[in-house]
Coordinates of C-alpha atoms and ligand atoms in Angstrom, one line a residue:
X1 CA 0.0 0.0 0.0
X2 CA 1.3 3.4 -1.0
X3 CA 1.0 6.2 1.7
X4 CA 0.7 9.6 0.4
X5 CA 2.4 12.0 2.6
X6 CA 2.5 15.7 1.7
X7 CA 4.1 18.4 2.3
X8 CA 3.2 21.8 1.7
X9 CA 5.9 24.1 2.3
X10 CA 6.1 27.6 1.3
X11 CA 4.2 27.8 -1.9
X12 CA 0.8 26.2 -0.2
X13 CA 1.8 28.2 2.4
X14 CA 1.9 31.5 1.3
X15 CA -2.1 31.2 0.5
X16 CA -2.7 30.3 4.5
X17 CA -0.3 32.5 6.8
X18 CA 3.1 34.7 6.3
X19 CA 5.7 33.0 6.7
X20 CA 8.8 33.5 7.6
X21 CA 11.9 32.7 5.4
X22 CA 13.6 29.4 5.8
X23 CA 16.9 29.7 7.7
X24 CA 19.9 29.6 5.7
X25 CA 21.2 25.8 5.6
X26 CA 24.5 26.6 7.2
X27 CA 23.0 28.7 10.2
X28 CA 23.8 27.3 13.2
X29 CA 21.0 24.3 14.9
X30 CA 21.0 26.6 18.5
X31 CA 21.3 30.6 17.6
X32 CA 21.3 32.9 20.4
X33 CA 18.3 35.4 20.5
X34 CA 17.4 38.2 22.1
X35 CA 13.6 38.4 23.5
X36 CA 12.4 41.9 24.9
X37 CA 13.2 42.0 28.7
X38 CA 14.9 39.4 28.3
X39 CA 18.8 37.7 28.4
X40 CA 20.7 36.9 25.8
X41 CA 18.7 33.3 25.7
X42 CA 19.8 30.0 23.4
X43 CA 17.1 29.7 20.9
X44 CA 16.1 25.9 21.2
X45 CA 14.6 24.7 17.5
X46 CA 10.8 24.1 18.1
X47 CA 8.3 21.8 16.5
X48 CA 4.7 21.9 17.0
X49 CA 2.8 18.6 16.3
X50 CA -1.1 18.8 16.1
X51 CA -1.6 15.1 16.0
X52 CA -3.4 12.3 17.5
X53 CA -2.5 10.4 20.4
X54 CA -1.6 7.0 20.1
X55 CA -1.8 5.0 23.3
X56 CA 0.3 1.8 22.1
X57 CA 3.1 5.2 21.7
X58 CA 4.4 4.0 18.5
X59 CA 2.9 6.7 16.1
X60 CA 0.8 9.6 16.5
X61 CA 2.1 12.4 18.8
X62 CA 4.1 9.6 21.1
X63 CA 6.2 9.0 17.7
X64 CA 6.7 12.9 17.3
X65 CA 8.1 13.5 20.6
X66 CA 10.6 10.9 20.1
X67 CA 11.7 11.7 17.0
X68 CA 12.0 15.1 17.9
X69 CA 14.2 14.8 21.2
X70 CA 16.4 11.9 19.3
X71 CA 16.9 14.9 17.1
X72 CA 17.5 17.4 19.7
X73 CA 14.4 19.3 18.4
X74 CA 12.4 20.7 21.4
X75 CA 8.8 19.4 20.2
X76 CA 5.4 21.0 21.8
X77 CA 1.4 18.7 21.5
X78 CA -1.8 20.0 20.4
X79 CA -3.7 16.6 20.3
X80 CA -6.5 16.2 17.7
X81 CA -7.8 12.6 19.1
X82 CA -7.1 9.8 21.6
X83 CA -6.9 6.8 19.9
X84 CA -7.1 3.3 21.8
X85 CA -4.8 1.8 19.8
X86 CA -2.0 -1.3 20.0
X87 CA -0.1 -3.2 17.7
X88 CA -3.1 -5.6 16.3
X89 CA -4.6 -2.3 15.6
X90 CA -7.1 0.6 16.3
X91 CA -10.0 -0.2 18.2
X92 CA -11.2 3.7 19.4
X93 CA -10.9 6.7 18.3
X94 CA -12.5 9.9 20.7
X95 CA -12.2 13.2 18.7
X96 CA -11.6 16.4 20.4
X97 CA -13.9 19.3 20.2
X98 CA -12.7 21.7 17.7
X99 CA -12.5 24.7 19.9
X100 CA -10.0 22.6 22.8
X101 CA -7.6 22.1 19.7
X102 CA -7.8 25.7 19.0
X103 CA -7.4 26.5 22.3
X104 CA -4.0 24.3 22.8
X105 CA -2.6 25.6 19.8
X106 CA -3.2 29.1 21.1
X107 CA -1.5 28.4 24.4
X108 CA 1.2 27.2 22.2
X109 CA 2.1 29.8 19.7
X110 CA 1.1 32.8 21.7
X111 CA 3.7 31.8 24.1
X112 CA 6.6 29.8 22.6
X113 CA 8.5 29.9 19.5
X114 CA 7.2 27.5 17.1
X115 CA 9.6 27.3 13.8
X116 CA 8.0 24.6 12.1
X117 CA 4.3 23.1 12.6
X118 CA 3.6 19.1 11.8
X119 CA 0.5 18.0 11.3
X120 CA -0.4 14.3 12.2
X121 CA -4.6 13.2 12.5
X122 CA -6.3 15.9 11.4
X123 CA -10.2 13.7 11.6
X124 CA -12.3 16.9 10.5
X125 CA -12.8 19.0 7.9
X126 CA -13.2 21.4 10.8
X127 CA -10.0 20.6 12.3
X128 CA -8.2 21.8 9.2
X129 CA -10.0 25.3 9.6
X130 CA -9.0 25.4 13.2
X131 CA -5.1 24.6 12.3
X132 CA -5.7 27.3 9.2
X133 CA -6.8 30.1 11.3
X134 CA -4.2 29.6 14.0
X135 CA -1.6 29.2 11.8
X136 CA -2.6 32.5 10.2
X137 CA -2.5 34.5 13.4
X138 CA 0.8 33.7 14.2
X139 CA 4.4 33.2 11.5
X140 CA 5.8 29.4 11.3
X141 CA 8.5 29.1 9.2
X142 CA 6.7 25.8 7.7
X143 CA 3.7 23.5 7.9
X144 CA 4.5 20.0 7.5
X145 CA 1.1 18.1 6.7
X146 CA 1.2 14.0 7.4
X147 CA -2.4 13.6 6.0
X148 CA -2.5 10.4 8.1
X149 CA -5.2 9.0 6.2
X150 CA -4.3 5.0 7.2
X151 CA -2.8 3.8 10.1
X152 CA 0.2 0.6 9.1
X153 CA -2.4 -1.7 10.2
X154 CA -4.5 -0.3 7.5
X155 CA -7.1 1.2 9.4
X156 CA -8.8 4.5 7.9
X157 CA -7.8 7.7 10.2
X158 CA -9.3 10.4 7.8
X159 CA -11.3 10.7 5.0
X160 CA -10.2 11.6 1.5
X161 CA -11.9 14.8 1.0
X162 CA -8.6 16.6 2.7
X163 CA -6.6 15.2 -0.3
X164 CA -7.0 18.7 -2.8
X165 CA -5.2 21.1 -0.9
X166 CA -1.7 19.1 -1.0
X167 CA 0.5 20.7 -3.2
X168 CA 4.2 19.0 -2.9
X169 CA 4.2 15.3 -1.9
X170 CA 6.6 13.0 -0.9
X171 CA 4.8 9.5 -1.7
X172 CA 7.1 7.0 0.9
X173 CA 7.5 2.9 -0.6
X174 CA 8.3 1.2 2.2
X175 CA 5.3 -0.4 2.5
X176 CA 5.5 -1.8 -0.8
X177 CA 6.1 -5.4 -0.8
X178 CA 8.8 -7.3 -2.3
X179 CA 11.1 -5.0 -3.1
X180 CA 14.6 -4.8 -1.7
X181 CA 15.3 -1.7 -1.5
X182 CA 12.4 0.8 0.2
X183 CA 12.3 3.5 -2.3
X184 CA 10.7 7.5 -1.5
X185 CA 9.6 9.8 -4.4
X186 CA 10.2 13.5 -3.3
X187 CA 8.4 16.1 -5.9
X188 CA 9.1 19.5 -5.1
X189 CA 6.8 21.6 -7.1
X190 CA 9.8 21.3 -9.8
X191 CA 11.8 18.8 -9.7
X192 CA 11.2 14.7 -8.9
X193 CA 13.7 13.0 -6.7
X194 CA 14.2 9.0 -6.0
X195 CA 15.3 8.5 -2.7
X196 CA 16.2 4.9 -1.8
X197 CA 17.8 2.9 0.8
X198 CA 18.2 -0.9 1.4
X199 CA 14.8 -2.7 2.8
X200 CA 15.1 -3.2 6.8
X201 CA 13.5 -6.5 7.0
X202 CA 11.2 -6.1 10.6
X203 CA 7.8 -6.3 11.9
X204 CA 8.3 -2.8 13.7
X205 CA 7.3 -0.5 11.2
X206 CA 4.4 0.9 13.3
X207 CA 4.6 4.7 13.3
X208 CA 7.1 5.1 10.6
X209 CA 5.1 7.6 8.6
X210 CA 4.6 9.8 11.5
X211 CA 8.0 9.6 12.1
X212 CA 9.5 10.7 9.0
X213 CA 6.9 14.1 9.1
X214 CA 8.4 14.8 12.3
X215 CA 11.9 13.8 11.5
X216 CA 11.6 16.2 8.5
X217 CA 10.0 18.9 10.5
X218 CA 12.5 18.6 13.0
X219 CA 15.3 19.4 10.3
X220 CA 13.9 21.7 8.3
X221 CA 13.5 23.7 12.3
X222 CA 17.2 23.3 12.7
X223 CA 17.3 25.2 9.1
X224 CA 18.0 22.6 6.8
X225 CA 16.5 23.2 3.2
X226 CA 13.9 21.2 2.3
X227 CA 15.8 18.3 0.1
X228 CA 18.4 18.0 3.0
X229 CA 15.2 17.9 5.5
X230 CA 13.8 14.7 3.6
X231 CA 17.1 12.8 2.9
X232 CA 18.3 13.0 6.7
X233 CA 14.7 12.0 8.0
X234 CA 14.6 8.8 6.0
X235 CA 18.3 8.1 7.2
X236 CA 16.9 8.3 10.9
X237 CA 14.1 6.2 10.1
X238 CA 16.5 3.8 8.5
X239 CA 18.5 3.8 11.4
X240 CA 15.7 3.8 14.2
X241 CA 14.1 0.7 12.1
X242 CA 16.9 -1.0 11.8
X243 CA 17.9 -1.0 15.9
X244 CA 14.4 -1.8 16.6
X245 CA 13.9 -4.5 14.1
X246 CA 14.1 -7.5 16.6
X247 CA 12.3 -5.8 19.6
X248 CA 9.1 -7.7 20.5
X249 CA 6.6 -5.5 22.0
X250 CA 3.2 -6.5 21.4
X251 CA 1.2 -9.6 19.8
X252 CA 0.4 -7.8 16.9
X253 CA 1.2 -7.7 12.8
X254 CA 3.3 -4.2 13.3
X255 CA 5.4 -3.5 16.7
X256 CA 6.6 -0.1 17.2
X257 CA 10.5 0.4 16.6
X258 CA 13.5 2.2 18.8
X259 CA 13.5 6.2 18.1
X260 CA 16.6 6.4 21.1
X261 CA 18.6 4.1 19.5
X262 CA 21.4 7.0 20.8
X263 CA 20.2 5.8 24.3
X264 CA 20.5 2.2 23.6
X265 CA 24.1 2.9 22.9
X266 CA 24.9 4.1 26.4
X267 CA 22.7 1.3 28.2
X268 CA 24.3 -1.5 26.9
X269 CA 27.8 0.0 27.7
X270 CA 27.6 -0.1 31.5
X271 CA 27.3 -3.8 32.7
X272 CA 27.1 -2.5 36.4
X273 CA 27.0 1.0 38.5
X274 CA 30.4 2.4 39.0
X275 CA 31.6 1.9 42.8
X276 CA 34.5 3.8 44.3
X277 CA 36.1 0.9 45.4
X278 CA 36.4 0.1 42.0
X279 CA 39.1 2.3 42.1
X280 CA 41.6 0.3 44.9
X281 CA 44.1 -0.8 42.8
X282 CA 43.6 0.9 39.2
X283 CA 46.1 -0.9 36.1
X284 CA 46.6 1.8 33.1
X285 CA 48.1 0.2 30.2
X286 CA 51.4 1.4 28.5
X287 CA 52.2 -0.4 24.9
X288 CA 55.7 0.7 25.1
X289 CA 56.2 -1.2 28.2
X290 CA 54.3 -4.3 26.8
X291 CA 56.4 -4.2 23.8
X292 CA 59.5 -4.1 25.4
X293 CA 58.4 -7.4 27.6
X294 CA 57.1 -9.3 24.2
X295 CA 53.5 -9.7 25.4
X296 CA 50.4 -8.1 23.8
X297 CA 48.0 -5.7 25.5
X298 CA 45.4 -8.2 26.2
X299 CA 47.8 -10.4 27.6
X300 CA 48.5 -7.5 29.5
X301 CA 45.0 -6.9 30.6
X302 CA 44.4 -10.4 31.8
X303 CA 47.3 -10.9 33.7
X304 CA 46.8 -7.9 35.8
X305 CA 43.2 -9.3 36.3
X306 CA 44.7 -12.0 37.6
X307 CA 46.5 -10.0 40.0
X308 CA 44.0 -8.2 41.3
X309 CA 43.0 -5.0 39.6
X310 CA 39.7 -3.5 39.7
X311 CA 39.9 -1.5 37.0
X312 CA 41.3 -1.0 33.9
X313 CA 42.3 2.0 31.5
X314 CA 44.0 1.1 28.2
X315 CA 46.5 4.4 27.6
X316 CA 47.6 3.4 24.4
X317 CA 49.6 6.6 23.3
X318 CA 51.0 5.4 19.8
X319 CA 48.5 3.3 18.4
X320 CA 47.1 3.8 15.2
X321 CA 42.7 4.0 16.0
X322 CA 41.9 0.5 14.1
X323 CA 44.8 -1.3 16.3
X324 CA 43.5 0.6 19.8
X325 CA 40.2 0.1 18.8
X326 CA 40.4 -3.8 17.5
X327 CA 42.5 -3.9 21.2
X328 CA 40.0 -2.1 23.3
X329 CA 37.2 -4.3 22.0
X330 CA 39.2 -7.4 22.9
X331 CA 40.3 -6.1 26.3
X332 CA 36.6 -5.0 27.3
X333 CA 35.5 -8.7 26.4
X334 CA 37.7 -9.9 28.9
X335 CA 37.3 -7.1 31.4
X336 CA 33.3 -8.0 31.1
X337 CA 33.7 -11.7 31.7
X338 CA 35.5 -10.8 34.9
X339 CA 33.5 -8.3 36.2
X340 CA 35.8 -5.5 35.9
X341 CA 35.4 -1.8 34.5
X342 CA 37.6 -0.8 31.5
X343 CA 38.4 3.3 30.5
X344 CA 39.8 4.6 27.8
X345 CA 42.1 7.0 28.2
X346 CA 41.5 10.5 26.0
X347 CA 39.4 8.7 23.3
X348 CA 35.9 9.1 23.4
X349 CA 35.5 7.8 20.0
X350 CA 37.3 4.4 20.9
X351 CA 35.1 4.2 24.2
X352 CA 32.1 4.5 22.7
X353 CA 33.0 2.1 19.4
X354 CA 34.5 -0.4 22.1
X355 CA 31.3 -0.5 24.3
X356 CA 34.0 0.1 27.1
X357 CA 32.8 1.5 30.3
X358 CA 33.9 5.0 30.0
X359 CA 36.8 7.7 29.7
X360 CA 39.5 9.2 31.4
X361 CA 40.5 12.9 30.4
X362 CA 43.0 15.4 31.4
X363 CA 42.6 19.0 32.0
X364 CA 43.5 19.4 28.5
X365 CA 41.7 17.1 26.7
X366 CA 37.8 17.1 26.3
X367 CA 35.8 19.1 28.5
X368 CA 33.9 16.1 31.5
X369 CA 30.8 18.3 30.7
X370 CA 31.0 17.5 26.8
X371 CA 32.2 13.6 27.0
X372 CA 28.9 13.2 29.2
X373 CA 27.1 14.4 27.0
X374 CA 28.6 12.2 24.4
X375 CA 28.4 9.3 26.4
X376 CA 25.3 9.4 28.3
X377 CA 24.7 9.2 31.9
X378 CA 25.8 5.3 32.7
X379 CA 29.7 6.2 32.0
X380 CA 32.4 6.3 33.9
X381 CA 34.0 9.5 33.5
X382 CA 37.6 9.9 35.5
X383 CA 39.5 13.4 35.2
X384 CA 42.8 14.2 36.3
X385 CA 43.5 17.1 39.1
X386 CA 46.1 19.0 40.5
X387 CA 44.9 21.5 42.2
X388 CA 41.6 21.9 44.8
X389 CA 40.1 24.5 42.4
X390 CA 40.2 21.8 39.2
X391 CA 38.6 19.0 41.9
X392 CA 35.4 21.3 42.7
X393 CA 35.5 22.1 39.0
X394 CA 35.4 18.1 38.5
X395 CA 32.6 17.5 40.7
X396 CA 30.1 20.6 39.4
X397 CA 30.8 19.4 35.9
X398 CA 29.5 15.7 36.6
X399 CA 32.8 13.4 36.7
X400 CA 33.2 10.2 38.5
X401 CA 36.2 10.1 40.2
X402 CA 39.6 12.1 40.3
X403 CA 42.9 10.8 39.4
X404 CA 44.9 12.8 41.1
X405 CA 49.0 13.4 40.7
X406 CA 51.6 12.9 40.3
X407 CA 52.2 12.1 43.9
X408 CA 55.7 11.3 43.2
X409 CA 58.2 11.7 40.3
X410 CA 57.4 9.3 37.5
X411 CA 59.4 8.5 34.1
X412 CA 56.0 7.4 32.4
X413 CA 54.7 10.9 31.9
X414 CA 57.1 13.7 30.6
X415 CA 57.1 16.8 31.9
X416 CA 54.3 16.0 35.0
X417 CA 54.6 17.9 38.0
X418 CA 54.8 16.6 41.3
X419 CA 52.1 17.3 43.7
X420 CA 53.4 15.2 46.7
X421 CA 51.5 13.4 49.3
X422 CA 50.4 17.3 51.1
X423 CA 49.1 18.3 47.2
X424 CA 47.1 14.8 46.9
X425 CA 45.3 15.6 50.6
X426 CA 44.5 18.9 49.4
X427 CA 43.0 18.0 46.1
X428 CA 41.0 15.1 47.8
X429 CA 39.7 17.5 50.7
X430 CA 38.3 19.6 48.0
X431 CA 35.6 17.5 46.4
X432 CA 33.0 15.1 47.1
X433 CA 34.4 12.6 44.5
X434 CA 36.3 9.7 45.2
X435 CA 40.3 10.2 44.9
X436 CA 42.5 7.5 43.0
X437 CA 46.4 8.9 43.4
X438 CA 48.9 8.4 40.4
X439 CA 52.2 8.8 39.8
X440 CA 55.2 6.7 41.1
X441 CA 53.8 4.3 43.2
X442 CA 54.5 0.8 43.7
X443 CA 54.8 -1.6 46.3
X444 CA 57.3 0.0 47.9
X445 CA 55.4 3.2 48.5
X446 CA 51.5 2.4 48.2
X447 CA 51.5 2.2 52.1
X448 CA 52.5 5.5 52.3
X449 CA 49.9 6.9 49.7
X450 CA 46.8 5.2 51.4
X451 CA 48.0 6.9 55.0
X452 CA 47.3 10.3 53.8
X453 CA 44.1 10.9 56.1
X454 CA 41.4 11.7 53.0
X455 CA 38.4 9.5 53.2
X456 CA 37.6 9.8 49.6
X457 CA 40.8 8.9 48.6
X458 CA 40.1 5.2 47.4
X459 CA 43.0 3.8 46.2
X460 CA 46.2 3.8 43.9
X461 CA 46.5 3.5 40.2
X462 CA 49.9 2.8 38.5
X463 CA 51.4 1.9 35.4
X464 CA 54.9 0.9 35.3
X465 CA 54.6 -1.1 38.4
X466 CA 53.0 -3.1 36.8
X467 CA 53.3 -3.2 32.9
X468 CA 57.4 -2.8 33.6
X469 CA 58.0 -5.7 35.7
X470 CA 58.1 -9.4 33.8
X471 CA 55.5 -10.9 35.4
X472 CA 52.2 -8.3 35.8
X473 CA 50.5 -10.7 37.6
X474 CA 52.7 -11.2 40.4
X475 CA 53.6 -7.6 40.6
X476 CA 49.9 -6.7 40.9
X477 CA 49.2 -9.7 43.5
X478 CA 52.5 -7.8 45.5
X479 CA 50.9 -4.3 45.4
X480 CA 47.5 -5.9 46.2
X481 CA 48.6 -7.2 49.5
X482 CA 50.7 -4.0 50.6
X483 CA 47.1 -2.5 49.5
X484 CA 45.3 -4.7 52.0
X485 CA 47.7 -4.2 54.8
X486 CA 47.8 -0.4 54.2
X487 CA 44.3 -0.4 54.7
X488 CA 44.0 -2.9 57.7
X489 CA 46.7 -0.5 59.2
X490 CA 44.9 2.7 58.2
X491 CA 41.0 1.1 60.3
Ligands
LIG501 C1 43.7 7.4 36.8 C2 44.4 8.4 36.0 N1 44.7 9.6 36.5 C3 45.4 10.5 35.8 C4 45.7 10.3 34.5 C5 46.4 11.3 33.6 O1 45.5 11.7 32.6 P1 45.9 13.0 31.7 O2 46.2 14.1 32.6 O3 44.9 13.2 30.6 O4 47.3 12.5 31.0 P2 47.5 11.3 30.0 O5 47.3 10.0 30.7 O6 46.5 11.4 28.9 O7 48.9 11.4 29.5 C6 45.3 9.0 34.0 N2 45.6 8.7 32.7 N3 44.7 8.1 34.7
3NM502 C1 49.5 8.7 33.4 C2 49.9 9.5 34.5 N1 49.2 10.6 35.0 C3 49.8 11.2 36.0 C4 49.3 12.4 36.7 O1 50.0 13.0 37.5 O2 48.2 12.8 36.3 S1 51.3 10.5 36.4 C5 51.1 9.3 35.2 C6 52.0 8.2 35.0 C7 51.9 7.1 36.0 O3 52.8 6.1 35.7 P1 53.6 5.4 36.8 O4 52.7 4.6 37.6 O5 54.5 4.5 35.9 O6 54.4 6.4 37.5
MG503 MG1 44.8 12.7 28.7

């Protein structure tokens, strides 16, 4: 079954309200704006669905909020209808009165900044009117109509009487069957374009109509011309099919698919919560130091697993990023069969590709604020301090732990300045977070490091110690047990 979706831009719309000129393609997706009485305030792109609700959430106005915050597209609700609906298919619908629509698109655009209006279930003749005569009191940059006329199950939503006023049309194929590839036709008033894109062979296609309106009102928010709009908007609902393709939710013929598929990233990257004692005996890699002792990095890995460690960073400072990465997704195999977290030191990249469990950054590397954001809220995030002022700064900007250092000379990091035992106490007394000290230490000294009287300071973490002595796993069993006694000395 073909599904006509239209989309009448600025030429249908310049018979129904003003509106404003599309934002140049390169502008940038949050522009500051100035408001009267108001801040200089970051102006958030806006879409406005009028749409029906959908209580199974997989189309309707549940699809348009996801697609618009998976686009980082603030998205507002004026709902038409509440439809009982589930995957089998739709067995209510309750229409709103005309004049409550009206009234929740006025609370809408007399307050907020609407850029681009979607429309989803419009079930009325009259409903139009009432979207037509708000739309004219007040500028949107673009309507985006979803005429919604037949639900994937192939239930009828709205009758065909709307169909005239469409104007440019972009008629989707994915519903076509048999064919491998799922090809769009996008007509702009001029010109005909064939968009196409391999078939993603699922059952959870419920809501995929609704989702590419809102996709493409999302983009053309951010600014994006038209064409651009359309051809990112089927990529996301390519990608968002193709994550959700073997989720099972519901009995029915059409299951809803994954809109978050960025969120799905970050859940399945953190096994377990992050503990501070995770942090008692920390091993960070060194490839030079393997090298020199002919064994590989996962060998490395394992054997300091065996020792004891409780935590893992791979600081692979020379690799090329195909040899780190095809490293870091061994070593977080084997650090996930044994229970034990793995960082990455700098790359966020590599984390992320490796499914390990989080970063480690210096003050000079990515901001903590901007890797959380990248990784999500599961992470681990570790950042380096050496000074009270950078731990409180570590702490307000959402970091996990400080590695904190270097407590005493080291040969493994040029040019890093001692902070001594005094300089670890400080930086630990200065934040909430839990404190792993680095720089020097071994067996020998590790006592000495876990006497300074800091509760948050939670234990050592040390790379030549380890990675420089022949056998990693006895030299981590050694500093284990000095660990151990060090603490039974220090309760
Ligand atoms: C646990 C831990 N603490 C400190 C560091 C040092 O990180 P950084 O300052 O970014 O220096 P490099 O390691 O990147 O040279 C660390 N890696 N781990
Ligand atoms: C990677 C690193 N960071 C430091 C800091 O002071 O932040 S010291 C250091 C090197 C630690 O190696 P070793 O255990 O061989 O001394
Ligand atoms: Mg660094």
């Amino acid at each position: 079954m073909l599904h006509f979706r239209t989309f009448p831009v600025t030429p249908t719309l310049g018979k129904l309200c003003s509106p404003r000129p599309l934002k140049s393609s390169n502008c940038p997706r949050f522009s500051m704006v100035s408001r009267e009485n108001d801040d200089q305030k970051m102006k958030i792109p806006h879409v406005m669905t009028v749409a029906g609700s959908d209580s199974g959430a997989g189309a309707g106005i549940q699809a348009d909020l996801k697609a618009c915050a998976a686009l980082g597209v603030y998205c507002s609700t004026v709902i038409t209808a509440v439809t009982a609906q589930n995957t089998v298919g739709v067995q209510g619908v309750n229409i709103l009165p005309e004049d409550f629509v009206a009234e929740q698109m006025k609370s809408v655009l007399s307050d907020m900044e609407v850029d681009v209006v979607k429309t989803g279930m419009l079930p009325s003749v009259g409903m139009v009117k009432v979207l037509l005569q708000s739309i004219k009191e007040y500028s949107v940059q673009a309507l985006v109509v979803d005429p919604v006329m037949v639900a994937t199950s192939g239930d009828v939503l709205a009758g065909s009487s709307v169909l005239p006023v469409f104007r440019n049309v972009l008629v989707k194929g994915g519903d076509l069957p048999a064919s491998m590839d799922a090809i769009d036709v996008f007509y702009d008033g001029e010109n005909v374009y064939e968009l196409s894109s391999a078939r993603i062979s699922t059952r959870n296609t419920h809501g995929t109509g609704c989702t590419l309106a809102s996709s493409i009102a999302a983009e053309l928010a951010k600014g994006l011309p038209m064409l651009s709009a359309v051809k990112i908007a089927k990529k996301f609902v390519d990608a968002a099919l193709n994550y959700g393709k073997d989720m099972a939710i519901g009995r029915g013929r059409h299951g809803p698919f994954d809109h978050l598929l960025k969120l799905k990233v970050c859940r399945s990257v953190a096994p377990r919560a992050f503990s501070p004692s995770d942090l008692f005996l920390y091993a960070v890699t060194d490839s030079g130091m393997n090298e020199k002792w002919g064994r590989s990095i996962t060998e490395a890995v394992k054997a300091a697993i065996e020792g004891g460690a409780t935590i893992v960073q791979l600081r692979e400072k020379n690799l090329e990023t195909r040899e780190f990465l095809e490293a870091a997704k061994e070593c977080v195999s084997i650090c996930h069969s044994k229970g034990v977290p793995i960082l990455i030191n700098d790359r966020v990249d590599v984390a992320l590709a490796s499914d390990a469990d989080g970063v480690h950054v210096g003050q000079s590397d990515m901001p903590v604020s901007l890797v959380r954001s990248l990784l999500g809220p599961e992470k681990i995030i570790g950042i380096s301090c050496k000074t009270p002022e950078q731990a409180h700064e570590a702490w307000v900007n959402g970091a996990d732990y400080i590695g904190s250092g270097g407590v005493f000379p080291t040969n493994t990091k040029a040019n890093n300045r001692t902070i001594g035992l005094d300089g670890l106490k400080e930086v630990c007394l200065a934040s909430k977070l839990p404190v792993v000290a680095i720089g020097g230490i071994g067996a020998s000294n590790a006592q000495s490091v876990m006497e300074v009287d800091a509760p948050n300071l939670e234990g050592v973490a040390v790379v030549s110690a380890l990675f420089n002595a022949e056998c990693v796993s006895s030299a981590t069993k050694q500093l284990h047990a000095n660990l151990k006694q060090a603490v039974r000395t220090r309760s």
